[in-house]
């Protein structure tokens, strides 16, 4: 018995229609700035309150990363869970702790943490009633894993860490010149590295350095400072009073969380003729794919601090390789860049102080 499979139209027409429908639906979800007051938090079974800046669970779907806010009241401990994606954390208020595969880490405002893929983790606010609510942002690669059909989450309630199963096992490398032996060795090296990466950056350790874009900046979580993530990188930059970061563009989603200050961002398909979008402390700036953008501090007396997150190491580098020789990161020639940015050494940068909320 034979079967005959047909789509009743050509491969060409099916793909053309499917691509057009996807882009049409995707453009309906376009955002520029998500105001913090528009992010409603909801009680969860984990014991925390959670709100969605961007991500499918908040009706603002994304493709590679999401951005959520979490709140823990004094005396609250979340349930323990793990998932197939990794997440980066930036604390904006309160003091608390996280356990990551049994390692206890205390944190405060401005600290950053990494929850590696498949690591058991929970967080708590050890304060007494009347103390500050702990508030932190998470940026995860869940949308990317979901796109590939590999997003898995497991909640273990309040099971003690000692009773939980370890991360999925992997085979060590073996001798041999064949491709299978080579793959075993390569993936074993990768897993050993990923399971030994850094987990915490204290605000007190940060040192910001001037850049040619007119800002001073530092890594929060990145492979350059010992982290082993799926590709998400998190950095913070500070813009001088009345100054701007120079213009540039790149593919891939990028979020910018406003830690302190106020300003506006230019977004456009060309370096001129786009729109400026105002932002303030607690907002999330959404930089859509391959738009020219520039972030401006409109306050003449105070600096603005912004945490920038995007999927650089994995997705963007893969796109660069696949699209070569196309240039996937663009900025103006040096003389235009320098004119836009100004000389950051002329800025009297204030002492670095931990974030506050509200």
Coordinates of C-alpha atoms in Angstrom, one line a residue:
X1 CA 0.0 0.0 0.0
X2 CA 1.4 3.4 -1.0
X3 CA 0.6 6.8 0.4
X4 CA 0.7 10.2 -1.2
X5 CA 1.5 13.3 0.8
X6 CA 0.5 16.7 -0.6
X7 CA 0.1 20.2 0.8
X8 CA -2.3 21.0 -2.0
X9 CA -0.1 23.9 -3.1
X10 CA 3.6 24.3 -3.9
X11 CA 6.4 24.3 -1.4
X12 CA 7.2 27.9 -2.5
X13 CA 3.7 29.2 -1.7
X14 CA 3.5 27.4 1.6
X15 CA 6.8 28.8 2.9
X16 CA 6.1 32.3 1.5
X17 CA 2.7 32.5 3.2
X18 CA 4.0 31.0 6.5
X19 CA 6.9 33.5 6.7
X20 CA 4.6 36.5 6.0
X21 CA 2.1 35.3 8.6
X22 CA 4.9 34.9 11.2
X23 CA 6.3 38.4 10.7
X24 CA 2.9 39.9 10.7
X25 CA 2.0 38.3 14.0
X26 CA 5.5 39.1 15.5
X27 CA 5.2 42.8 14.6
X28 CA 2.0 43.1 16.7
X29 CA 4.1 42.4 19.8
X30 CA 6.6 45.1 19.2
X31 CA 7.5 47.2 22.3
X32 CA 9.9 50.1 22.8
X33 CA 9.7 50.9 26.6
X34 CA 7.9 48.8 29.2
X35 CA 7.1 51.1 32.2
X36 CA 7.6 49.5 35.6
X37 CA 4.1 50.6 36.7
X38 CA 2.6 48.6 33.8
X39 CA 4.2 45.4 35.1
X40 CA 1.7 43.8 37.5
X41 CA 3.1 41.2 40.0
X42 CA 1.0 38.1 40.9
X43 CA 1.4 35.7 43.8
X44 CA 2.8 32.4 42.8
X45 CA 2.9 28.9 44.3
X46 CA 6.6 29.3 44.8
X47 CA 5.9 31.9 47.6
X48 CA 7.0 34.9 45.6
X49 CA 5.3 37.5 43.5
X50 CA 6.2 37.6 39.8
X51 CA 5.6 40.1 37.0
X52 CA 6.6 40.0 33.4
X53 CA 8.4 42.9 31.6
X54 CA 8.8 40.9 28.4
X55 CA 8.0 37.2 27.7
X56 CA 5.2 35.0 26.6
X57 CA 3.8 34.6 30.1
X58 CA 3.0 38.3 30.1
X59 CA 1.6 38.6 26.6
X60 CA 4.7 40.2 25.3
X61 CA 6.3 37.2 23.5
X62 CA 10.0 37.2 22.7
X63 CA 12.3 34.8 20.8
X64 CA 15.5 34.4 22.8
X65 CA 15.3 36.0 26.2
X66 CA 12.7 37.1 28.8
X67 CA 12.7 39.6 31.6
X68 CA 10.8 39.1 34.8
X69 CA 10.6 40.8 38.2
X70 CA 10.3 38.8 41.5
X71 CA 9.4 40.0 45.0
X72 CA 10.0 38.2 48.3
X73 CA 8.4 39.5 51.5
X74 CA 10.5 39.3 54.7
X75 CA 10.6 35.8 56.2
X76 CA 9.7 34.2 52.8
X77 CA 11.5 31.4 51.2
X78 CA 10.7 30.2 47.7
X79 CA 10.3 26.6 46.6
X80 CA 13.2 24.9 45.0
X81 CA 13.1 24.3 41.3
X82 CA 15.4 23.8 38.3
X83 CA 15.0 24.2 34.5
X84 CA 16.8 23.4 31.2
X85 CA 17.6 27.1 30.6
X86 CA 19.8 29.4 32.6
X87 CA 18.9 32.7 34.2
X88 CA 20.8 35.9 35.3
X89 CA 19.7 37.9 38.3
X90 CA 20.1 41.6 39.2
X91 CA 19.0 42.6 42.7
X92 CA 17.4 46.1 43.0
X93 CA 16.1 46.1 46.6
X94 CA 16.3 44.3 49.9
X95 CA 18.7 41.7 51.2
X96 CA 18.3 38.0 50.9
X97 CA 20.0 34.8 49.9
X98 CA 20.0 32.1 47.2
X99 CA 21.0 28.5 47.3
X100 CA 22.4 27.2 44.0
X101 CA 23.0 23.5 44.0
X102 CA 23.5 23.7 47.8
X103 CA 25.8 26.7 47.7
X104 CA 24.5 29.5 50.0
X105 CA 25.0 33.1 48.6
X106 CA 23.9 36.2 50.4
X107 CA 23.0 39.3 48.3
X108 CA 21.9 42.9 48.4
X109 CA 21.0 45.7 46.0
X110 CA 23.1 45.8 42.9
X111 CA 24.4 42.2 43.2
X112 CA 24.2 39.8 40.3
X113 CA 23.8 36.0 40.3
X114 CA 23.8 33.2 37.7
X115 CA 21.4 30.2 38.0
X116 CA 23.0 27.7 35.6
X117 CA 20.8 25.3 33.5
X118 CA 19.6 22.3 35.5
X119 CA 20.9 23.8 38.8
X120 CA 18.5 23.4 41.8
X121 CA 17.9 26.9 43.2
X122 CA 15.7 28.8 45.7
X123 CA 15.8 32.2 47.2
X124 CA 14.7 33.8 50.5
X125 CA 14.3 37.1 52.3
X126 CA 15.6 36.5 55.9
X127 CA 14.3 39.9 57.2
X128 CA 11.8 40.4 59.9
X129 CA 8.2 41.7 59.4
X130 CA 8.4 45.3 58.5
X131 CA 11.8 45.0 56.8
X132 CA 12.3 45.7 53.1
X133 CA 10.8 43.5 50.4
X134 CA 13.4 41.9 48.3
X135 CA 13.1 42.7 44.6
X136 CA 15.1 41.3 41.8
X137 CA 15.0 41.0 38.0
X138 CA 15.7 37.8 36.1
X139 CA 16.8 37.5 32.5
X140 CA 16.6 33.9 31.1
X141 CA 17.1 32.0 27.9
X142 CA 13.7 30.2 28.3
X143 CA 12.2 31.5 25.0
X144 CA 15.2 30.2 23.0
X145 CA 15.0 26.7 24.6
X146 CA 11.2 26.7 24.1
X147 CA 11.7 27.6 20.4
X148 CA 13.8 24.4 20.1
X149 CA 11.3 22.3 22.1
X150 CA 13.8 21.9 24.9
X151 CA 12.3 24.0 27.7
X152 CA 11.7 21.8 30.8
X153 CA 11.0 22.9 34.4
X154 CA 10.8 20.9 37.6
X155 CA 9.6 22.1 41.0
X156 CA 10.6 20.2 44.1
X157 CA 8.7 22.2 46.7
X158 CA 10.6 22.5 49.9
X159 CA 12.6 19.3 49.5
X160 CA 16.0 19.6 51.2
X161 CA 18.8 19.9 48.7
X162 CA 20.5 16.8 50.0
X163 CA 17.5 14.7 48.9
X164 CA 17.4 16.2 45.3
X165 CA 18.8 14.4 42.3
X166 CA 22.0 16.0 40.8
X167 CA 22.1 17.6 37.4
X168 CA 21.8 15.2 34.5
X169 CA 24.8 13.0 34.2
X170 CA 27.2 13.0 31.3
X171 CA 29.8 10.6 30.0
X172 CA 33.5 11.3 30.4
X173 CA 35.7 11.3 27.4
X174 CA 37.3 8.1 26.2
X175 CA 40.4 7.3 24.1
X176 CA 40.1 7.0 20.4
X177 CA 40.5 8.8 17.2
X178 CA 36.9 8.2 15.9
X179 CA 34.3 11.0 15.8
X180 CA 32.2 9.5 18.6
X181 CA 35.2 9.5 21.0
X182 CA 36.0 13.0 20.0
X183 CA 32.5 14.1 20.7
X184 CA 32.4 12.5 24.1
X185 CA 35.7 14.3 25.1
X186 CA 34.5 17.6 23.7
X187 CA 31.2 17.6 25.4
X188 CA 32.6 16.4 28.7
X189 CA 35.1 19.3 28.7
X190 CA 32.2 21.7 28.0
X191 CA 30.1 20.3 30.8
X192 CA 33.0 20.4 33.3
X193 CA 33.5 24.1 32.4
X194 CA 29.9 25.0 32.6
X195 CA 29.4 23.3 36.0
X196 CA 32.4 25.2 37.5
X197 CA 31.5 28.7 36.5
X198 CA 31.2 31.8 38.7
X199 CA 27.8 32.4 40.4
X200 CA 27.9 35.8 42.1
X201 CA 29.1 39.4 41.5
X202 CA 29.0 41.7 44.5
X203 CA 28.2 45.4 43.8
X204 CA 31.2 46.3 46.0
X205 CA 33.5 44.5 43.5
X206 CA 32.5 46.6 40.5
X207 CA 34.9 48.9 38.8
X208 CA 33.6 51.0 35.9
X209 CA 35.9 52.1 33.1
X210 CA 35.5 54.8 30.4
X211 CA 34.6 53.7 26.9
X212 CA 34.8 55.3 23.5
X213 CA 31.0 55.4 23.4
X214 CA 31.0 58.2 26.0
X215 CA 30.0 56.0 29.0
X216 CA 31.7 54.1 31.8
X217 CA 30.9 50.5 32.0
X218 CA 31.5 47.1 33.6
X219 CA 30.6 43.5 33.2
X220 CA 28.1 42.0 35.7
X221 CA 27.9 38.5 34.3
X222 CA 30.0 37.4 31.3
X223 CA 32.5 34.7 30.3
X224 CA 35.2 37.4 30.4
X225 CA 34.9 37.4 34.2
X226 CA 34.4 33.7 34.8
X227 CA 30.8 32.9 34.1
X228 CA 29.6 30.0 32.1
X229 CA 26.2 30.9 30.6
X230 CA 24.2 29.8 27.6
X231 CA 25.1 33.0 25.8
X232 CA 23.4 35.8 27.8
X233 CA 25.7 38.6 28.9
X234 CA 24.9 41.3 31.4
X235 CA 26.7 44.6 31.7
X236 CA 26.1 47.9 33.3
X237 CA 26.9 51.4 31.9
X238 CA 26.6 54.9 33.2
X239 CA 25.8 57.9 31.2
X240 CA 27.0 61.4 32.3
X241 CA 24.6 64.2 33.0
X242 CA 23.2 65.6 29.7
X243 CA 25.3 63.2 27.7
X244 CA 24.6 60.3 25.4
X245 CA 26.0 56.9 24.4
X246 CA 27.0 56.9 20.7
X247 CA 24.7 55.3 18.1
X248 CA 25.0 51.7 16.9
X249 CA 22.9 48.7 15.7
X250 CA 23.1 45.0 15.8
X251 CA 20.7 42.0 15.4
X252 CA 19.2 40.1 18.3
X253 CA 17.0 41.2 21.2
X254 CA 18.5 43.5 23.8
X255 CA 16.9 44.7 27.0
X256 CA 18.1 47.7 29.1
X257 CA 16.9 47.9 32.6
X258 CA 17.1 51.5 34.1
X259 CA 18.7 51.2 37.5
X260 CA 18.9 55.0 38.2
X261 CA 18.1 58.2 36.3
X262 CA 15.9 59.2 33.4
X263 CA 16.3 59.8 29.7
X264 CA 15.3 58.7 26.3
X265 CA 16.3 56.3 23.6
X266 CA 16.5 57.0 19.8
X267 CA 15.3 54.0 17.8
X268 CA 15.1 54.0 14.0
X269 CA 15.8 52.0 10.8
X270 CA 18.2 54.8 9.8
X271 CA 20.5 57.0 11.9
X272 CA 18.1 59.9 11.4
X273 CA 14.3 60.1 11.2
X274 CA 13.5 57.7 14.0
X275 CA 11.7 58.3 17.2
X276 CA 12.8 59.1 20.8
X277 CA 11.2 57.1 23.6
X278 CA 11.4 58.4 27.2
X279 CA 12.3 56.2 30.1
X280 CA 12.9 56.4 33.8
X281 CA 14.1 54.4 36.8
X282 CA 12.6 50.9 36.8
X283 CA 11.6 50.8 33.1
X284 CA 12.8 48.3 30.6
X285 CA 14.0 49.6 27.2
X286 CA 13.4 47.1 24.4
X287 CA 15.8 47.4 21.5
X288 CA 14.3 45.6 18.5
X289 CA 16.3 43.7 15.9
X290 CA 18.9 45.8 13.9
X291 CA 17.5 49.2 14.8
X292 CA 19.9 52.1 15.1
X293 CA 19.8 53.1 18.7
X294 CA 21.2 55.7 21.1
X295 CA 20.6 56.1 24.8
X296 CA 20.5 59.7 26.1
X297 CA 20.6 61.0 29.7
X298 CA 18.3 64.0 29.7
X299 CA 19.0 65.0 33.3
X300 CA 21.5 67.9 33.4
X301 CA 22.8 67.1 36.9
X302 CA 22.5 63.4 37.6
X303 CA 24.1 60.3 35.8
X304 CA 21.9 57.5 34.6
X305 CA 22.8 53.8 35.1
X306 CA 21.4 51.1 32.8
X307 CA 21.9 47.3 32.9
X308 CA 22.1 45.9 29.4
X309 CA 21.3 42.2 28.6
X310 CA 21.5 40.4 25.3
X311 CA 22.2 37.0 23.8
X312 CA 25.7 37.6 22.6
X313 CA 28.0 34.6 23.0
X314 CA 25.7 31.9 21.4
X315 CA 23.0 33.4 19.2
X316 CA 24.7 36.5 17.9
X317 CA 28.1 34.8 17.2
X318 CA 26.2 32.0 15.4
X319 CA 24.4 34.6 13.3
X320 CA 27.7 36.3 12.5
X321 CA 29.2 33.1 11.3
X322 CA 26.1 32.1 9.3
X323 CA 25.6 35.5 7.7
X324 CA 29.3 36.3 7.0
X325 CA 30.3 38.5 5.1
X326 CA 27.4 40.7 6.2
X327 CA 28.3 43.1 9.0
X328 CA 26.1 42.5 12.0
X329 CA 27.5 45.2 14.3
X330 CA 27.6 48.7 13.0
X331 CA 28.5 52.1 14.5
X332 CA 29.5 55.4 12.8
X333 CA 33.1 56.1 11.8
X334 CA 35.3 57.0 14.8
X335 CA 35.0 60.8 14.3
X336 CA 31.2 60.7 14.3
X337 CA 31.1 58.3 17.2
X338 CA 33.4 60.5 19.2
X339 CA 31.3 63.6 18.4
X340 CA 28.2 61.8 19.6
X341 CA 29.7 60.5 22.7
X342 CA 32.0 63.3 23.8
X343 CA 35.0 62.7 26.0
X344 CA 34.1 60.6 29.1
X345 CA 37.2 61.7 30.9
X346 CA 35.7 65.2 31.2
X347 CA 32.8 63.8 33.3
X348 CA 33.0 64.0 37.0
X349 CA 31.7 60.6 37.8
X350 CA 30.0 60.2 41.3
X351 CA 31.0 57.5 43.8
X352 CA 29.3 54.2 42.9
X353 CA 26.4 53.6 45.4
X354 CA 24.1 50.6 45.6
X355 CA 20.7 50.9 43.8
X356 CA 17.6 51.9 45.8
X357 CA 13.9 51.1 45.3
X358 CA 11.6 52.8 44.7

